[in-house]
Tab-separated table of C-alpha atoms in Angstrom:
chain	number	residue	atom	x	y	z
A	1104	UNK	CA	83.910	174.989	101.513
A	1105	UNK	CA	87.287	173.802	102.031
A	1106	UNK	CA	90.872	175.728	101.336
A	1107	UNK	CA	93.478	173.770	99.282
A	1108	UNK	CA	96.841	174.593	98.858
A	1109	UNK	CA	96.474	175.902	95.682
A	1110	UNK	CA	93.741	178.497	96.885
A	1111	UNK	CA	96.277	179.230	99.616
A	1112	UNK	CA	99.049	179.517	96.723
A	1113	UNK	CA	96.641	181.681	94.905
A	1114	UNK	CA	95.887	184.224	96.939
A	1115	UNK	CA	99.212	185.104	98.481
A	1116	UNK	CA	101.462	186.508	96.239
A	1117	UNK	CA	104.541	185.906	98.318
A	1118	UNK	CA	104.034	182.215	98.038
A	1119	UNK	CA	105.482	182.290	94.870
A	1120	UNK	CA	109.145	182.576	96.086
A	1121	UNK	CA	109.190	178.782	96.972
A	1122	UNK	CA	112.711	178.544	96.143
A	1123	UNK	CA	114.255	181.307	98.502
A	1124	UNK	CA	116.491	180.611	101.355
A	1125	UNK	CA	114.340	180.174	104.157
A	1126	UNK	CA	112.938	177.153	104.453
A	1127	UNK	CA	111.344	174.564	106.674
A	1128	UNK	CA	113.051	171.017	106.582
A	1129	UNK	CA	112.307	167.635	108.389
A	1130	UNK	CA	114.757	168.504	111.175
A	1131	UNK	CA	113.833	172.263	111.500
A	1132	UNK	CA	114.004	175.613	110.431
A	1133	UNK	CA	117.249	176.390	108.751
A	1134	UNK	CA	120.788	177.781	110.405
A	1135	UNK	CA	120.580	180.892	108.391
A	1136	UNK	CA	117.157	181.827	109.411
A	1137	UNK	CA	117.496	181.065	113.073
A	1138	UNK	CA	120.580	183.131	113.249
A	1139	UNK	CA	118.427	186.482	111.484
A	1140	UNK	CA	115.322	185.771	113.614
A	1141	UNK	CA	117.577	186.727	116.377
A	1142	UNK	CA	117.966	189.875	115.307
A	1143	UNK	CA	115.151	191.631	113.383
A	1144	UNK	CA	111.016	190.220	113.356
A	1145	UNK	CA	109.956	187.344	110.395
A	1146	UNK	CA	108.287	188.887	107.696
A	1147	UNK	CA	105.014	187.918	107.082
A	1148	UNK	CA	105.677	186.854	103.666
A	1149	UNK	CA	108.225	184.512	105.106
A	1150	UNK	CA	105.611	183.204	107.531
A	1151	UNK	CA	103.273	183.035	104.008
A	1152	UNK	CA	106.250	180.961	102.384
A	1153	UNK	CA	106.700	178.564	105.391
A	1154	UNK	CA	103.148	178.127	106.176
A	1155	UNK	CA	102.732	176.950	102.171
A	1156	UNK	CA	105.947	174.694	102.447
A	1157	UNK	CA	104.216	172.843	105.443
A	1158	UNK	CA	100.302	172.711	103.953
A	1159	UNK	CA	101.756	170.923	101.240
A	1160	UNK	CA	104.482	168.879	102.841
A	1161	UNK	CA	101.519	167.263	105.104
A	1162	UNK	CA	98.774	167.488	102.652
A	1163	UNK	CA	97.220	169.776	105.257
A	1164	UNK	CA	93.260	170.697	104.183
A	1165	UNK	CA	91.255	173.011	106.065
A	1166	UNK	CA	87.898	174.410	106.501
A	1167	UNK	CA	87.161	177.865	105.543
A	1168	UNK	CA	86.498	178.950	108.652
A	1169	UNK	CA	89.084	177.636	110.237
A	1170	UNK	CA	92.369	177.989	107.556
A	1171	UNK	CA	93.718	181.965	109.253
A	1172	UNK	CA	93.591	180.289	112.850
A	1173	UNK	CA	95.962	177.098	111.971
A	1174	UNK	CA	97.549	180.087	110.291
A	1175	UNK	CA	98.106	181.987	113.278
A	1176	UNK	CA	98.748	179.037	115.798
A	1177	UNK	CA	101.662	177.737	113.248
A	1178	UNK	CA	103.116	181.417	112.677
A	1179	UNK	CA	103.202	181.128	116.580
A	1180	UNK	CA	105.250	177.715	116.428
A	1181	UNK	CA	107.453	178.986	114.184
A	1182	UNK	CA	108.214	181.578	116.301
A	1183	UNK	CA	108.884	179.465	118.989
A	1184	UNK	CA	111.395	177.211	117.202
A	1185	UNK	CA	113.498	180.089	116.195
A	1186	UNK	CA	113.748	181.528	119.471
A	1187	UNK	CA	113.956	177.769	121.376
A	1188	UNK	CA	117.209	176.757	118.428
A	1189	UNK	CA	118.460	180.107	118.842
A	1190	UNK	CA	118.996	179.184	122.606
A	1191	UNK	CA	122.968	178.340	123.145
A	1192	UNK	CA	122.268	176.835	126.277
A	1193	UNK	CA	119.140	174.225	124.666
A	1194	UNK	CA	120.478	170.725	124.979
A	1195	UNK	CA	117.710	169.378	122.011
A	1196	UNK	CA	116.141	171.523	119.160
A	1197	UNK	CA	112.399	171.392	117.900
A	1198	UNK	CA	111.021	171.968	114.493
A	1199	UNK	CA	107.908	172.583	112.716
A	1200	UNK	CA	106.487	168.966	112.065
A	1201	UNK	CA	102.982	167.700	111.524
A	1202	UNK	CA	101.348	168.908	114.508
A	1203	UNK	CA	102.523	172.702	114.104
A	1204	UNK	CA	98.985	173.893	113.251
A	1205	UNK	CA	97.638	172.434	116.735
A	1206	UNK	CA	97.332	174.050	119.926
A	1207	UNK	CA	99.189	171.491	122.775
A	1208	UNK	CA	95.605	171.483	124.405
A	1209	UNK	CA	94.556	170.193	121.428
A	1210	UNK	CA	97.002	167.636	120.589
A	1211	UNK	CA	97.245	166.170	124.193
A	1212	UNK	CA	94.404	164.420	124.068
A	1213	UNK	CA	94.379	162.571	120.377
A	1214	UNK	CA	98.401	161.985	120.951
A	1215	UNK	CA	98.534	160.928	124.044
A	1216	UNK	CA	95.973	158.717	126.496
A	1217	UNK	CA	97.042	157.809	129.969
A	1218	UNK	CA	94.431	157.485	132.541
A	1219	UNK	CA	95.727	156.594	136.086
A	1220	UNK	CA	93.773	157.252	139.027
A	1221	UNK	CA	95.286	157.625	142.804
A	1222	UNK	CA	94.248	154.230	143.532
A	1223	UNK	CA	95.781	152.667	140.714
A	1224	UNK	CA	98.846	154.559	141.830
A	1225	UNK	CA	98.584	152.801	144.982
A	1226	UNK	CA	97.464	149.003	143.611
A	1227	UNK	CA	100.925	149.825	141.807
A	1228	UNK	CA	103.371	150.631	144.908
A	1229	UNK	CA	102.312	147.310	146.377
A	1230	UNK	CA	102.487	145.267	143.139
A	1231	UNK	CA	105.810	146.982	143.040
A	1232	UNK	CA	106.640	145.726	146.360
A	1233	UNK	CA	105.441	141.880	146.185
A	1234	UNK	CA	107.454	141.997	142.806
A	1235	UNK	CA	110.659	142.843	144.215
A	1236	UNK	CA	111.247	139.761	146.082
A	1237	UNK	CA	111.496	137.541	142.605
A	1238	UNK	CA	111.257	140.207	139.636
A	1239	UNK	CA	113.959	139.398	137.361
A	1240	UNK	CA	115.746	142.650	137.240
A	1241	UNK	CA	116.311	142.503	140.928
A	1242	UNK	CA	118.819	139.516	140.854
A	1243	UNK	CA	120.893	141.879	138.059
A	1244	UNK	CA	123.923	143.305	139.968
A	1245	UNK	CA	126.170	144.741	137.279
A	1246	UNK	CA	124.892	146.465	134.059
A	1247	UNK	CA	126.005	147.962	131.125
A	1248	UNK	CA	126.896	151.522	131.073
A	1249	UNK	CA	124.869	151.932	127.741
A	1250	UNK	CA	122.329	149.709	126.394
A	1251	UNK	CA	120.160	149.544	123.009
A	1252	UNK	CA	117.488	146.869	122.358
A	1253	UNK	CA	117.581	148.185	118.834
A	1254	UNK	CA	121.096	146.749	118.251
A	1255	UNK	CA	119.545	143.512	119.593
A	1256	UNK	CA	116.287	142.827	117.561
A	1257	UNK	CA	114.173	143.380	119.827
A	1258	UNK	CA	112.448	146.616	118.893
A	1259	UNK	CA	109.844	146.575	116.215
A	1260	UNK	CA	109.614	150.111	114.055
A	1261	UNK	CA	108.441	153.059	115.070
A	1262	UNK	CA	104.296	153.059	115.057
A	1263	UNK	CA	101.587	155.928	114.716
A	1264	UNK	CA	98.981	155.819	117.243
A	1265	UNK	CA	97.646	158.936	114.696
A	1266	UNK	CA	94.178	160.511	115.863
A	1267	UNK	CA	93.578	158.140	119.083
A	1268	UNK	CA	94.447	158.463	122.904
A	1269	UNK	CA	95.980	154.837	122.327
A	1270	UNK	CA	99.365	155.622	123.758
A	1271	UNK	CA	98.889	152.879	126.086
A	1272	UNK	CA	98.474	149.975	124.010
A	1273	UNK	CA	101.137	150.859	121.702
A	1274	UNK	CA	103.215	151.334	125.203
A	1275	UNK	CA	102.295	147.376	125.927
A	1276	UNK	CA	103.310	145.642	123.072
A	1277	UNK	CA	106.414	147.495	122.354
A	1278	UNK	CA	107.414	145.434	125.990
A	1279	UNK	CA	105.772	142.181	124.919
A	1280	UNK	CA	107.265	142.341	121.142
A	1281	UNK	CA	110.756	143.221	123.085
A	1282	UNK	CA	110.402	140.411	125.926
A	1283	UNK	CA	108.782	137.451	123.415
A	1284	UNK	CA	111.864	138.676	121.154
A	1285	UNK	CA	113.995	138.287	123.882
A	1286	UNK	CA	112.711	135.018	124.498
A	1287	UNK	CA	112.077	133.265	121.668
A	1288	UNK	CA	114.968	135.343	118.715
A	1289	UNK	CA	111.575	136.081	116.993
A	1290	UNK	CA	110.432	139.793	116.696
A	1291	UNK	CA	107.262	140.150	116.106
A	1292	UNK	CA	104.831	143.313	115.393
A	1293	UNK	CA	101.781	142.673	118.005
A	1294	UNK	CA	98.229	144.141	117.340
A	1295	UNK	CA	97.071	147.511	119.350
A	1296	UNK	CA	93.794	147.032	117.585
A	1297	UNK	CA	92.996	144.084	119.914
A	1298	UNK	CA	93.504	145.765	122.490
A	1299	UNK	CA	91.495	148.621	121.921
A	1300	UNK	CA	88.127	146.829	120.608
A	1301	UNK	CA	88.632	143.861	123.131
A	1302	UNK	CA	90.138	145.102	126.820
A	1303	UNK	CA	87.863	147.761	127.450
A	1304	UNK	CA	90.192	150.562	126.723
A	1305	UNK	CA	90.115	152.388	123.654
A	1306	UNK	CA	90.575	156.240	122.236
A	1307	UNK	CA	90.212	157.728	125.640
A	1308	UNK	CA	92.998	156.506	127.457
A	1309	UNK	CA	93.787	152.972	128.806
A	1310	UNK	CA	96.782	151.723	131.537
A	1311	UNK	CA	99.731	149.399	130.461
A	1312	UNK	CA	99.694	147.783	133.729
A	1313	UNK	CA	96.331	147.034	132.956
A	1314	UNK	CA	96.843	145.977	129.301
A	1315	UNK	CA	99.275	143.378	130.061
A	1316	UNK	CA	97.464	142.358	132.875
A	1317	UNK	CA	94.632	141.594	130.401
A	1318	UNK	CA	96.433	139.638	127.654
A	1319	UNK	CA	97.784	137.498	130.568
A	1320	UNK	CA	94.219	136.777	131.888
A	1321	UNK	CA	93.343	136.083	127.848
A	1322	UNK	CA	95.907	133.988	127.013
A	1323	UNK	CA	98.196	136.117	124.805
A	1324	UNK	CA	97.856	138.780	121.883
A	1325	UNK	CA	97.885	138.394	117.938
A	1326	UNK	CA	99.775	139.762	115.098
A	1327	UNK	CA	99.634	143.935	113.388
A	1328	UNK	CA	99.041	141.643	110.042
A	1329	UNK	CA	96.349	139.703	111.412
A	1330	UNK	CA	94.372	142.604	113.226
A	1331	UNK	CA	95.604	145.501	111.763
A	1332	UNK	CA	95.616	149.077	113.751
A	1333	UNK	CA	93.062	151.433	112.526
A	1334	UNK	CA	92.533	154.389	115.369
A	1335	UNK	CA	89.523	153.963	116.293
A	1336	UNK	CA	87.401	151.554	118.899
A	1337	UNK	CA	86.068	149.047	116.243
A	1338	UNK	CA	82.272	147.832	116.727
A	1339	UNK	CA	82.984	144.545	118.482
A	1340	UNK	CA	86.226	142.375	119.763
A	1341	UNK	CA	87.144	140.754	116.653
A	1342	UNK	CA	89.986	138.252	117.677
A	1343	UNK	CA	88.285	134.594	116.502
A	1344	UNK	CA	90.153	132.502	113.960
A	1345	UNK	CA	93.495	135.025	115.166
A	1346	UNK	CA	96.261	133.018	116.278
A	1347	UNK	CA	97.965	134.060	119.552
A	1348	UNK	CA	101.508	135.463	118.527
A	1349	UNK	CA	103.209	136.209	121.973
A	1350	UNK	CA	101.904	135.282	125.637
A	1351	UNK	CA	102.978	136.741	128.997
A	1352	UNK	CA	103.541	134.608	132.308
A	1353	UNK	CA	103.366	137.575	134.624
A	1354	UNK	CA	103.561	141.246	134.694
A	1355	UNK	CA	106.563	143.239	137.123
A	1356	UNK	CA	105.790	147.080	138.165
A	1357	UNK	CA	109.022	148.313	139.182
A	1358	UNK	CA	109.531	150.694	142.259
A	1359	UNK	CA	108.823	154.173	141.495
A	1360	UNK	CA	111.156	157.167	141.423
A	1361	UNK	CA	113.996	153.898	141.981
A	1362	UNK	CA	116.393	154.904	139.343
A	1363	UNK	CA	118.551	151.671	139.656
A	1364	UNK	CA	115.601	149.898	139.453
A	1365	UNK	CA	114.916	151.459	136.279
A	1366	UNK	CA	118.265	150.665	134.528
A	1367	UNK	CA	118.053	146.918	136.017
A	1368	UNK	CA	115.013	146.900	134.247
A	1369	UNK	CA	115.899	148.388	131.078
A	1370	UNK	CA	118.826	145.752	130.779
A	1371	UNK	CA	116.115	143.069	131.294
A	1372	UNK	CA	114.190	143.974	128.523
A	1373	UNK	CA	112.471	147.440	126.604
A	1374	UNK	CA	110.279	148.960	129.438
A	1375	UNK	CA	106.639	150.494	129.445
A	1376	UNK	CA	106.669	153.667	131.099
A	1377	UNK	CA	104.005	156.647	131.796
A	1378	UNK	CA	105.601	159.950	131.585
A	1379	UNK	CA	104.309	163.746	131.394
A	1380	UNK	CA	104.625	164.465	127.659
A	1381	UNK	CA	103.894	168.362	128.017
A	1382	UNK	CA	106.572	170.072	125.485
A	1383	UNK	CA	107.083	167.327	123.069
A	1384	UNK	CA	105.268	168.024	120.137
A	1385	UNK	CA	108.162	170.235	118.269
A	1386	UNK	CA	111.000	167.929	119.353
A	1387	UNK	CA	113.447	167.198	117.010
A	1388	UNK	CA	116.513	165.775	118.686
A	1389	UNK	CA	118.782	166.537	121.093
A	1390	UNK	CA	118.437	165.345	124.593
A	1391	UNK	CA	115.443	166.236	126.190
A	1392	UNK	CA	115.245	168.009	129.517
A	1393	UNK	CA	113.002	171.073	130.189
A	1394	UNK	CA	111.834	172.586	133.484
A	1395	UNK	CA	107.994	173.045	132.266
A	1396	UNK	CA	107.780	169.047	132.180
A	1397	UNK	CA	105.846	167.922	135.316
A	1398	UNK	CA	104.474	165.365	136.636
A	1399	UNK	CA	101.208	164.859	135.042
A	1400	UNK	CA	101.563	161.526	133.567
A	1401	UNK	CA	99.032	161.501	130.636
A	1402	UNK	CA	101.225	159.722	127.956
A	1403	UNK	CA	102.924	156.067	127.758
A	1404	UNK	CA	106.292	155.005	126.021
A	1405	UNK	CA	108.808	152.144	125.853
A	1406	UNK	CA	112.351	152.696	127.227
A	1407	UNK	CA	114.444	151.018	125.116
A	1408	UNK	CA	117.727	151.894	126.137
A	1409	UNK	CA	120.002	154.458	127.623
A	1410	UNK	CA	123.644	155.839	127.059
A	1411	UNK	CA	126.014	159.382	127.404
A	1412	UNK	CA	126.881	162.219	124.986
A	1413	UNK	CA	128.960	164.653	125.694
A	1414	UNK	CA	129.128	163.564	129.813
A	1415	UNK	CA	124.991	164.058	129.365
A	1416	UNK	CA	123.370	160.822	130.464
A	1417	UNK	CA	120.234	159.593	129.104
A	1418	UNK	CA	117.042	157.505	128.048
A	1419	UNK	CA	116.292	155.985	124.827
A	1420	UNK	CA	112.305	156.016	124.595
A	1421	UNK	CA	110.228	154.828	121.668
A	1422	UNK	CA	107.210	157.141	121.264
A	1423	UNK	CA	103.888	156.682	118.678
A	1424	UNK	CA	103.659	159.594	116.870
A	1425	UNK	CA	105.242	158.073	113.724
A	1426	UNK	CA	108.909	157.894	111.980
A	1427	UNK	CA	109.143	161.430	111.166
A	1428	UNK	CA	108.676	163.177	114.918
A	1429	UNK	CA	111.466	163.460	117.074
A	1430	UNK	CA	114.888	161.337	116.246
A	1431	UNK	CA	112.834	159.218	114.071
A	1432	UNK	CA	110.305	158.306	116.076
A	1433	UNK	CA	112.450	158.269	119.286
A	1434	UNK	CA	112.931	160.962	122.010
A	1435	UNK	CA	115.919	160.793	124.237
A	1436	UNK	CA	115.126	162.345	127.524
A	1437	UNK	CA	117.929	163.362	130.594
A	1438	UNK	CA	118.570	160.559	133.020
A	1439	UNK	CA	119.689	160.421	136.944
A	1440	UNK	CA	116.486	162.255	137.878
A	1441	UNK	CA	112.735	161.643	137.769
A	1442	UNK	CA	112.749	163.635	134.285
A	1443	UNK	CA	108.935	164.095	133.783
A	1444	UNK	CA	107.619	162.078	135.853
A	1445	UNK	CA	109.136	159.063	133.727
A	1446	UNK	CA	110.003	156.943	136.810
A	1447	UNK	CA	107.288	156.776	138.135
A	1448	UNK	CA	105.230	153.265	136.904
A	1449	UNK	CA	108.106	151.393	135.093
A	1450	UNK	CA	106.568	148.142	133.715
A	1451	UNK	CA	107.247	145.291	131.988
A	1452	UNK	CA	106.295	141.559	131.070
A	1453	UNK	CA	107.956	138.168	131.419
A	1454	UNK	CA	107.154	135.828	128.765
């Protein structure tokens, strides 16, 4: 037995009051109702209201069983967003989205998916060492004091890795579509699906390092339209009678925790990055910089620019959860320091 909205709708009477002021939107819970949950407790009709508005704005269906805990775990969310917007001294809100009925545990490992061992982390320092003698952003001595590969064409739209550790691949070709853009005036949308059924790496986690490393050795990677993402590990690599759309020459890992580096880098092309992605799933905008972020790098993103608000530097980073999380589909995370972990395996290819 499954509960629809309409059972839900059914058999709380509060429900009905759809039209009332407090509300759930895209970009949060409302002003109004921030400003009261200050001072007095939500009601739990309010918390019946809200939890209707978001079943039906995501088509949410649940088992039986299971419909009172996503209650209880989204009451708990909402509680948090009032109390985190409420919070003068926040420099980014959060908002109920589509993963407010999830525990983080939960979510961490379907939305994110890096897997780096110590010894990668080492293979990387010396890769990152050999490639500073001819990496391309090394010869850049003067850069821009904001930057946006958007403005340039040479960032393809926002992409949903959905139900799949596939971070990683979606990672890599975000920094192949920007560099063969780059390169060629041609932006193209590359497939994640090939990667996933044909480098070894799939749902449970994969390394962009290794990713680009692999369409080197395989002579390039082919279109979204010609092998379209579907979020899971298909049953066999099937890339024959696919064109090659982009190729790679070589692959540079830039020196970790270097946050020069980093902005050479950025102005050389969109960069791959691994960051610790623990507080992210409520983001809504703002820029991003919380002290329970660590260093556990389990998710990868593409830096695609940086720039200042209000004397508050920052990143521009391209995540996978879809258009409708974050700044739509972006995150843009505090810069000058190693802000979760995000400086610490900057890569990116050279077509």
């Amino acid at each position: 037995m499954r509960v629809s909205v309409l059972l839900w709708v059914g058999a709380l009477v509060a429900c009905a009051a759809l039209v009332s002021g407090a509300r759930v939107h895209h970009h949060g819970v409302s002003a109004a109702h921030t400003a009261a949950a200050v001072a007095a407790p939500v009601s739990e009709a309010v918390y019946q209201r809200e939890f209707t508005d978001f079943v039906r704005k995501y088509n949410k269906v649940y088992p039986a069983d299971e419909f009172f805990a996503r209650y209880a775990i989204f009451k708990a969310k909402y509680n948090a967003v009032l109390a985190h917007n409420a919070d003068t001294q926040r420099s980014w809100s959060v908002a109920i989205n589509d993963f407010s009925d999830r525990t983080e545990s939960e979510l961490r490992p379907l939305r994110t998916g890096v897997k780096v061992t110590p010894e990668q982390l080492a293979a990387f320092d010396a890769k990152a060492e050999e490639d500073a003698k001819t990496a391309p952003h090394t010869k850049l001595t003067v850069f821009a004091s904001s930057f946006d590969w958007r403005a340039k064409n040479a960032v393809t739209e926002v992409k949903n890795q959905m139900q799949c550790g596939s971070c990683w691949s979606f990672s890599t070709t975000g920094a192949l579509e920007g560099a063969h853009a780059i390169k060629t005036g041609k932006l193209v949308s590359l497939s994640e699906q090939e990667l996933l059924d044909c480098s070894g790496h799939a749902c449970s986690g994969g390394w962009p390092s290794d990713a680009m490393q692999w369409i080197h050795d395989n002579g390039g990677l082919t279109t979204e339209a010609a092998y379209p993402y579907t979020a899971v590990q298909g049953p066999s690599c099937n890339k024959n009678g696919k064109p090659e759309a982009a190729t790679l020459s070589s692959v540079v890992h830039v020196k970790r925790q270097n946050m020069d580096a980093l902005i050479a880098a950025i102005n050389v092309g969109p960069v791959s990055i691994a960051l610790d992605a623990s507080g992210f799933d409520s983001y809504s905008g703002g820029i991003y910089s919380s002290p329970t972020c660590g260093q556990n790098l389990d998710h990868a993103v593409l830096i695609v620019g940086y720039g200042t608000e209000n004397g508050v530097d920052y990143y521009i980073i391209k995540n996978s959860w879809g258009p409708n999380w974050g700044e739509k589909g972006y995150i843009r995370i505090k810069r000058g320091g190693d802000e979760c972990g995000l400086a610490n395996t900057p890569t990116y290819p050279v077509v």
